């Protein structure tokens, strides 16, 4: 036997049952974000590496060690350029907005996107090397009203998915005025306890000290228990921004918890950062990868990437993680067929084929067992398909042009004209 070729590690196949959950998440995203006035954008999967180095930050894990990067060969104008599979969607969306002059033309823009992202991470439940995000971004408003509406849309999205036990956690990282002073105080504290930090955090102390705050290593967690808190170091405008946002969330009836440990793994954030964390534990839960949605404000990114000075705020949710939580509901998210057609003999089998084709052309979803076989095995398959109705064709149905339409849920039957079946099902 020939040797099997397996998928690249961390790249997952999505089979129809899983796709059923993905499509439900995607449909929900289109419906909810459409209601909030977000327009969908689709940017390429491949971008110049420089976009992420400058956008997400050279010192981040994502850019430093997780990107799939290679040289774009081929003798065209791009030749010799280093390119990367996108690890996230915020920098690409900003690049597109700048490139198409969107921010100059409209002072308030709402965009959302869905699609695959790539990070060479250590694979575990809820963490993959190719994964999908649904993200939403608001460009223009500097005021906390943007965060408030954005978070309202995030909560509406998670609620429409029917996912229970997800909590919203918030923090403010300050701005270019107050954050450096906070980082100074943090570094001074951490340096005093550097020996207790993991080797990664000892390095972070020099490159990206805020990341020490969300290290999962027990020793580091113990050290950060008593670090100076960022809120106490916020300048007056940042403090007021945060307080107004919390008031708006109260007015919207959105529950939240302040969490001074949230620092995020991307460098572009200013002021507000947040995460939605699943509280479901055990078999149906996500384990350590339980952040299903995360984001924040990034007022400097557009300018940093060569665009105008436009503040922005956004989030992205991990579709695989949402799908894992939906899978625990043990429900099939695929749309079952409206009708299953079964046949009792060869002549009826042909009529079933043409009947199914005609109904599908009329917009009805129909299933049948293409293998033919016994009526019993066909009806077993009808049951498994979840079809709402079943119709069985035999000699008498062919002769009369009428058949019994059975409602599977109750077993109730009614006689219908086969020529008018589409109307009967509608
Ligand atoms: P992020 O926190 O890196 O933020 O990713 C957002 C979400 O994507 C995570 O909370 C998680 O649900 C999912 N995710 C991330 N990495 C993986 C992975 N390896 N496997 C499965 N799921 C994953 C961003 O990407 C920002 N662009 C969010 C944002 C938008 N900020 C402002 N606008």
Coordinates of C-alpha atoms and ligand atoms in Angstrom, one line a residue:
X1 CA 0.0 0.0 0.0
X2 CA 1.2 3.5 -0.8
X3 CA 2.4 5.6 2.1
X4 CA -0.2 8.0 3.4
X5 CA 0.5 11.8 3.1
X6 CA -0.8 13.6 6.1
X7 CA -1.6 17.3 6.6
X8 CA 1.0 19.7 7.8
X9 CA 1.2 19.7 11.6
X10 CA -1.2 22.3 13.1
X11 CA -3.2 22.7 9.8
X12 CA -6.6 21.1 10.3
X13 CA -9.2 19.7 7.9
X14 CA -12.7 20.9 8.5
X15 CA -15.2 18.1 7.7
X16 CA -18.9 18.8 7.1
X17 CA -20.1 18.5 10.7
X18 CA -17.4 21.0 11.9
X19 CA -18.2 23.2 8.9
X20 CA -21.8 23.2 10.0
X21 CA -20.7 25.0 13.2
X22 CA -18.3 27.3 11.2
X23 CA -21.1 28.3 8.8
X24 CA -23.4 29.0 11.8
X25 CA -20.7 31.2 13.3
X26 CA -20.2 32.9 9.9
X27 CA -23.9 33.4 9.3
X28 CA -24.3 34.9 12.8
X29 CA -21.3 37.2 12.2
X30 CA -22.7 38.5 8.9
X31 CA -26.2 39.1 10.5
X32 CA -24.9 40.7 13.7
X33 CA -22.2 42.9 12.3
X34 CA -24.5 43.8 9.4
X35 CA -27.0 45.1 11.9
X36 CA -24.3 47.3 13.5
X37 CA -23.3 48.8 10.1
X38 CA -20.0 47.0 9.6
X39 CA -19.0 46.5 6.0
X40 CA -17.1 43.3 5.1
X41 CA -13.5 43.5 3.8
X42 CA -11.4 40.7 2.4
X43 CA -7.6 41.3 2.4
X44 CA -5.0 38.8 0.9
X45 CA -3.7 36.0 3.0
X46 CA -0.1 37.0 2.0
X47 CA 1.3 40.4 3.0
X48 CA 4.7 42.0 3.1
X49 CA 6.5 41.0 6.3
X50 CA 7.3 44.6 7.0
X51 CA 3.6 45.3 7.6
X52 CA 3.6 43.0 10.7
X53 CA 7.1 43.9 11.9
X54 CA 6.0 47.6 12.0
X55 CA 2.3 47.0 12.8
X56 CA 2.2 44.2 15.3
X57 CA 5.8 44.8 16.7
X58 CA 9.2 43.1 16.2
X59 CA 9.4 42.1 19.9
X60 CA 6.1 40.2 20.0
X61 CA 6.1 36.4 19.9
X62 CA 3.9 36.6 16.8
X63 CA 6.4 38.5 14.7
X64 CA 9.6 37.2 16.5
X65 CA 8.9 33.5 16.2
X66 CA 5.5 32.6 14.8
X67 CA 5.2 33.9 11.3
X68 CA 5.4 31.8 8.2
X69 CA 7.8 34.0 6.2
X70 CA 9.5 33.5 2.9
X71 CA 11.0 35.3 0.0
X72 CA 8.6 36.1 -2.9
X73 CA 10.5 34.8 -5.8
X74 CA 9.4 35.0 -9.4
X75 CA 11.0 37.9 -11.3
X76 CA 8.1 40.3 -10.9
X77 CA 8.1 43.6 -9.1
X78 CA 7.6 41.8 -5.8
X79 CA 10.6 39.6 -6.4
X80 CA 13.0 39.5 -3.5
X81 CA 10.4 40.9 -1.1
X82 CA 9.9 39.0 2.2
X83 CA 6.3 38.1 2.6
X84 CA 4.3 36.4 5.4
X85 CA 1.1 34.5 5.8
X86 CA -1.0 36.9 7.8
X87 CA -0.9 36.1 11.6
X88 CA -3.8 38.5 12.3
X89 CA -6.2 40.8 10.5
X90 CA -5.9 44.3 12.0
X91 CA -2.7 45.4 10.3
X92 CA -3.8 44.1 6.9
X93 CA -7.2 45.9 7.2
X94 CA -5.4 49.1 8.2
X95 CA -3.0 48.7 5.2
X96 CA -6.0 48.3 2.9
X97 CA -7.7 51.3 4.4
X98 CA -4.6 53.5 3.8
X99 CA -4.0 52.1 0.4
X100 CA -7.5 52.9 -0.8
X101 CA -7.7 56.3 0.9
X102 CA -10.7 55.1 3.0
X103 CA -9.8 57.0 6.1
X104 CA -9.4 60.3 4.2
X105 CA -12.8 59.9 2.6
X106 CA -14.8 58.9 5.6
X107 CA -14.2 60.1 9.2
X108 CA -16.0 57.0 10.7
X109 CA -15.6 53.6 9.2
X110 CA -16.8 50.2 10.5
X111 CA -15.2 47.1 8.9
X112 CA -15.4 43.4 9.7
X113 CA -13.6 40.4 8.2
X114 CA -13.6 36.6 8.4
X115 CA -10.8 34.3 7.3
X116 CA -7.7 32.2 8.0
X117 CA -4.7 33.4 10.0
X118 CA -1.4 31.6 10.5
X119 CA 0.9 31.4 13.5
X120 CA 3.6 28.8 14.1
X121 CA 2.5 28.1 17.7
X122 CA 2.7 25.0 19.8
X123 CA -0.5 23.1 18.9
X124 CA -3.0 22.3 21.6
X125 CA -6.8 22.3 22.1
X126 CA -8.0 25.7 20.8
X127 CA -4.6 26.7 19.4
X128 CA -3.6 25.8 15.8
X129 CA -1.2 27.0 13.2
X130 CA -3.9 27.8 10.7
X131 CA -7.0 29.2 12.5
X132 CA -9.9 31.5 11.5
X133 CA -10.9 34.8 13.0
X134 CA -13.9 37.0 12.7
X135 CA -12.8 40.5 13.5
X136 CA -14.4 44.0 13.6
X137 CA -12.8 47.4 13.6
X138 CA -14.1 50.9 14.0
X139 CA -11.8 53.7 12.6
X140 CA -12.2 57.4 13.4
X141 CA -13.8 58.1 16.8
X142 CA -11.3 58.7 19.7
X143 CA -14.2 58.6 22.2
X144 CA -15.1 55.6 24.4
X145 CA -18.4 55.5 22.6
X146 CA -16.5 53.5 19.9
X147 CA -15.4 50.9 22.4
X148 CA -18.9 50.8 23.9
X149 CA -20.6 50.1 20.6
X150 CA -17.9 47.7 19.5
X151 CA -18.2 45.7 22.8
X152 CA -22.0 45.8 22.5
X153 CA -21.6 44.2 19.0
X154 CA -19.1 41.6 20.4
X155 CA -21.6 40.7 23.2
X156 CA -24.5 40.6 20.7
X157 CA -22.4 38.2 18.5
X158 CA -21.6 35.8 21.4
X159 CA -25.2 36.0 22.7
X160 CA -26.6 35.2 19.2
X161 CA -24.3 32.1 19.1
X162 CA -26.0 30.9 22.3
X163 CA -22.8 30.6 24.2
X164 CA -23.2 30.7 27.9
X165 CA -20.6 31.6 30.6
X166 CA -18.4 34.0 28.7
X167 CA -17.1 36.9 30.8
X168 CA -15.8 40.2 29.5
X169 CA -12.5 41.4 31.1
X170 CA -11.2 44.9 30.6
X171 CA -8.1 46.9 31.3
X172 CA -6.5 50.2 30.3
X173 CA -2.9 50.3 29.2
X174 CA -2.7 54.1 29.2
X175 CA -1.1 56.1 26.4
X176 CA 2.2 57.5 25.3
X177 CA 2.1 60.0 28.2
X178 CA 1.4 57.7 31.1
X179 CA 2.4 54.2 29.9
X180 CA 6.2 54.8 29.9
X181 CA 6.0 56.0 33.5
X182 CA 4.0 52.9 34.4
X183 CA 6.5 50.6 32.6
X184 CA 9.3 52.3 34.5
X185 CA 7.6 51.5 37.8
X186 CA 6.9 48.0 36.7
X187 CA 10.5 47.3 35.5
X188 CA 11.9 48.8 38.8
X189 CA 9.7 46.3 40.7
X190 CA 10.4 43.3 38.5
X191 CA 14.1 43.9 38.5
X192 CA 14.1 43.5 42.3
X193 CA 12.6 40.0 41.8
X194 CA 14.2 39.1 38.5
X195 CA 15.7 35.9 39.9
X196 CA 12.1 34.5 40.4
X197 CA 11.1 35.1 36.8
X198 CA 11.2 32.5 34.0
X199 CA 14.0 32.9 31.4
X200 CA 11.4 34.3 28.8
X201 CA 10.3 36.9 31.3
X202 CA 13.9 37.8 32.2
X203 CA 14.3 38.6 28.5
X204 CA 10.9 40.4 28.3
X205 CA 12.1 42.6 31.1
X206 CA 14.4 44.2 28.6
X207 CA 12.3 43.9 25.4
X208 CA 8.6 44.0 26.4
X209 CA 8.1 44.2 30.2
X210 CA 4.3 44.4 30.1
X211 CA 4.2 40.9 28.7
X212 CA 5.5 39.6 32.0
X213 CA 2.1 40.4 33.5
X214 CA 0.3 37.7 31.4
X215 CA 3.0 35.0 31.7
X216 CA 1.4 31.7 32.7
X217 CA 4.4 30.3 34.5
X218 CA 3.6 29.8 38.2
X219 CA 6.7 31.6 39.5
X220 CA 6.0 34.6 37.3
X221 CA 2.3 34.7 38.4
X222 CA 3.4 34.8 42.0
X223 CA 5.7 37.7 41.3
X224 CA 3.1 39.7 39.4
X225 CA 0.5 39.2 42.1
X226 CA 1.8 42.3 43.8
X227 CA 3.1 44.4 40.9
X228 CA 2.1 48.1 40.8
X229 CA -1.3 48.4 39.1
X230 CA -1.6 50.2 35.8
X231 CA -4.8 52.0 36.8
X232 CA -3.1 53.9 39.5
X233 CA -0.6 55.3 36.9
X234 CA -3.1 56.4 34.3
X235 CA -2.9 60.1 33.3
X236 CA -6.1 62.2 33.8
X237 CA -7.4 61.9 30.2
X238 CA -6.8 58.1 30.2
X239 CA -8.5 57.8 33.5
X240 CA -11.5 59.8 32.3
X241 CA -11.6 57.7 29.1
X242 CA -11.7 54.4 31.1
X243 CA -14.3 55.7 33.6
X244 CA -16.6 57.0 30.8
X245 CA -16.3 53.6 29.0
X246 CA -17.3 51.7 32.2
X247 CA -20.3 54.0 32.6
X248 CA -21.4 53.4 29.0
X249 CA -21.1 49.6 29.5
X250 CA -23.3 50.0 32.6
X251 CA -25.8 51.9 30.6
X252 CA -25.8 49.2 28.0
X253 CA -26.3 46.6 30.7
X254 CA -23.0 44.8 29.7
X255 CA -21.4 43.0 32.6
X256 CA -17.6 43.2 32.9
X257 CA -14.7 42.6 35.3
X258 CA -11.7 44.9 35.5
X259 CA -8.5 42.8 35.1
X260 CA -5.2 44.6 35.5
X261 CA -3.4 41.6 34.1
X262 CA -4.6 42.0 30.6
X263 CA -1.8 43.4 28.5
X264 CA -2.2 41.6 25.1
X265 CA 0.4 40.1 22.9
X266 CA 0.4 42.7 20.2
X267 CA 2.2 46.0 20.5
X268 CA -0.3 48.4 18.9
X269 CA -2.7 48.9 21.7
X270 CA -3.3 52.2 23.5
X271 CA -5.7 52.7 26.4
X272 CA -8.5 50.1 26.4
X273 CA -7.8 46.4 26.0
X274 CA -10.3 43.6 26.6
X275 CA -10.8 39.8 26.4
X276 CA -13.9 37.6 26.4
X277 CA -13.0 34.5 28.3
X278 CA -15.0 31.2 28.4
X279 CA -15.7 30.1 32.0
X280 CA -16.8 26.6 30.8
X281 CA -14.5 24.0 32.5
X282 CA -14.1 20.3 32.0
X283 CA -14.8 18.2 28.9
X284 CA -16.7 20.8 26.8
X285 CA -14.4 23.7 27.8
X286 CA -11.3 25.2 26.2
X287 CA -8.8 24.5 28.9
X288 CA -5.9 27.1 29.0
X289 CA -6.8 28.6 25.6
X290 CA -10.1 30.0 26.8
X291 CA -10.0 33.5 25.4
X292 CA -12.5 33.4 22.6
X293 CA -12.4 37.1 21.6
X294 CA -9.9 39.9 22.3
X295 CA -9.0 43.4 21.2
X296 CA -8.6 47.0 22.2
X297 CA -7.9 50.5 21.1
X298 CA -5.0 51.3 18.8
X299 CA -4.8 55.0 18.1
X300 CA -1.3 55.1 16.7
X301 CA -1.3 52.2 14.2
X302 CA -2.7 53.9 11.2
X303 CA -0.2 56.7 11.4
X304 CA 2.6 54.2 12.2
X305 CA 1.7 52.4 8.9
X306 CA 2.0 55.6 6.9
X307 CA -1.6 56.7 7.0
X308 CA -3.3 59.8 8.6
X309 CA -3.7 60.2 12.3
X310 CA -6.9 58.2 12.9
X311 CA -7.8 56.5 16.1
X312 CA -9.3 53.0 16.0
X313 CA -10.6 50.2 18.1
X314 CA -11.3 46.5 17.3
X315 CA -11.4 42.9 18.2
X316 CA -11.1 39.4 16.7
X317 CA -12.7 36.2 17.8
X318 CA -11.2 32.7 17.2
X319 CA -13.7 30.7 15.2
X320 CA -12.2 27.3 16.1
X321 CA -12.6 28.1 19.8
X322 CA -16.2 29.2 19.4
X323 CA -16.8 26.0 17.4
X324 CA -15.4 23.9 20.2
X325 CA -17.9 25.5 22.7
X326 CA -20.8 24.9 20.2
X327 CA -19.7 21.3 19.8
X328 CA -20.4 20.8 23.5
X329 CA -24.1 21.5 22.8
X330 CA -24.2 18.1 20.9
X331 CA -26.4 19.7 18.3
X332 CA -25.9 19.4 14.5
X333 CA -25.6 22.9 13.1
X334 CA -26.0 21.7 9.5
X335 CA -29.4 22.5 7.9
X336 CA -31.2 19.2 7.5
X337 CA -32.9 18.5 4.2
X338 CA -36.6 19.4 3.9
X339 CA -37.5 16.1 2.3
X340 CA -36.1 12.6 1.9
X341 CA -37.4 10.6 -1.1
X342 CA -37.3 6.8 -0.9
X343 CA -38.3 4.3 -3.6
X344 CA -39.6 0.8 -3.6
X345 CA -38.6 -0.4 -7.1
X346 CA -36.4 0.4 -10.1
X347 CA -39.1 2.5 -11.9
X348 CA -39.9 4.4 -8.7
X349 CA -36.1 5.0 -8.2
X350 CA -35.9 6.9 -11.5
X351 CA -39.0 8.9 -10.6
X352 CA -37.4 9.7 -7.2
X353 CA -34.3 11.0 -9.0
X354 CA -36.3 13.3 -11.3
X355 CA -38.6 14.3 -8.5
X356 CA -35.7 15.3 -6.2
X357 CA -34.0 17.2 -9.1
X358 CA -37.2 19.1 -9.9
X359 CA -37.7 20.0 -6.2
X360 CA -34.1 21.2 -5.8
X361 CA -34.5 23.4 -8.9
X362 CA -37.5 24.8 -7.2
X363 CA -35.4 25.6 -4.1
X364 CA -36.3 22.7 -1.8
X365 CA -33.4 20.8 -0.2
X366 CA -33.9 17.0 -0.8
X367 CA -31.9 13.9 0.1
X368 CA -32.1 10.4 -1.3
X369 CA -30.1 7.2 -1.1
X370 CA -28.3 6.9 -4.4
X371 CA -27.4 3.3 -3.7
X372 CA -31.1 2.3 -3.9
X373 CA -31.3 -0.7 -1.6
X374 CA -34.1 -1.9 0.7
X375 CA -36.8 0.5 1.9
X376 CA -35.7 -0.3 5.4
X377 CA -32.1 0.9 4.8
X378 CA -33.4 4.0 2.9
X379 CA -35.7 4.9 5.8
X380 CA -32.8 4.4 8.2
X381 CA -30.8 6.9 6.2
X382 CA -33.8 9.3 6.0
X383 CA -33.9 9.2 9.8
X384 CA -30.2 9.9 10.1
X385 CA -30.4 12.8 7.6
X386 CA -32.8 14.7 9.9
X387 CA -35.1 15.4 7.0
X388 CA -38.4 17.0 8.0
X389 CA -40.6 15.0 5.6
X390 CA -40.3 11.7 3.9
X391 CA -42.1 10.5 0.8
X392 CA -42.0 6.9 -0.4
X393 CA -42.6 6.1 -4.1
X394 CA -43.9 2.7 -5.3
X395 CA -46.1 1.3 -8.0
X396 CA -49.3 2.9 -6.8
X397 CA -47.7 6.4 -6.3
X398 CA -46.3 6.2 -9.9
X399 CA -49.7 5.3 -11.2
X400 CA -51.8 7.9 -9.3
X401 CA -49.2 10.7 -9.2
X402 CA -50.1 11.1 -5.5
X403 CA -48.1 10.0 -2.4
X404 CA -48.2 10.2 1.4
X405 CA -46.0 13.0 2.8
X406 CA -44.9 12.0 6.3
X407 CA -43.9 14.5 8.9
X408 CA -41.0 12.8 10.6
X409 CA -41.4 14.5 14.0
X410 CA -45.0 13.3 14.6
X411 CA -45.5 10.6 12.1
X412 CA -48.5 12.4 10.8
X413 CA -49.3 11.7 7.1
X414 CA -51.2 13.6 4.4
X415 CA -51.8 12.8 0.7
X416 CA -50.2 15.2 -1.8
X417 CA -50.1 15.5 -5.5
X418 CA -46.5 14.8 -6.6
X419 CA -46.7 17.6 -9.2
X420 CA -47.4 20.1 -6.4
X421 CA -45.0 18.8 -3.8
X422 CA -42.8 22.0 -3.7
X423 CA -45.9 24.0 -2.7
X424 CA -46.9 21.4 -0.1
X425 CA -43.5 21.6 1.5
X426 CA -43.4 25.4 1.4
Ligands
LIG1 P1 -5.3 38.0 19.3 O1 -5.6 38.0 20.7 O2 -4.0 37.6 18.8 O3 -5.7 39.4 18.7 O4 -6.3 36.9 18.6 C1 -7.7 37.1 18.8 C2 -8.4 35.7 19.0 O5 -8.0 34.8 18.0 C3 -7.9 35.0 20.3 O6 -8.6 35.5 21.4 C4 -8.2 33.6 20.0 O7 -9.6 33.3 20.2 C5 -7.9 33.5 18.5 N1 -6.6 32.9 18.2 C6 -5.4 33.5 18.3 N2 -4.4 32.7 18.0 C7 -5.0 31.5 17.8 C8 -4.5 30.2 17.4 N3 -3.2 29.9 17.2 N4 -5.4 29.2 17.3 C9 -6.7 29.4 17.4 N5 -7.2 30.6 17.8 C10 -6.4 31.6 17.9 C11 -5.6 39.7 17.4 O8 -5.4 38.9 16.5 C12 -6.0 41.1 17.1 N6 -5.8 41.4 15.7 C13 -7.4 41.5 17.6 C14 -7.8 42.9 17.3 C15 -8.6 43.4 16.3 N7 -7.3 44.0 18.0 C16 -7.8 45.1 17.4 N8 -8.6 44.7 16.4

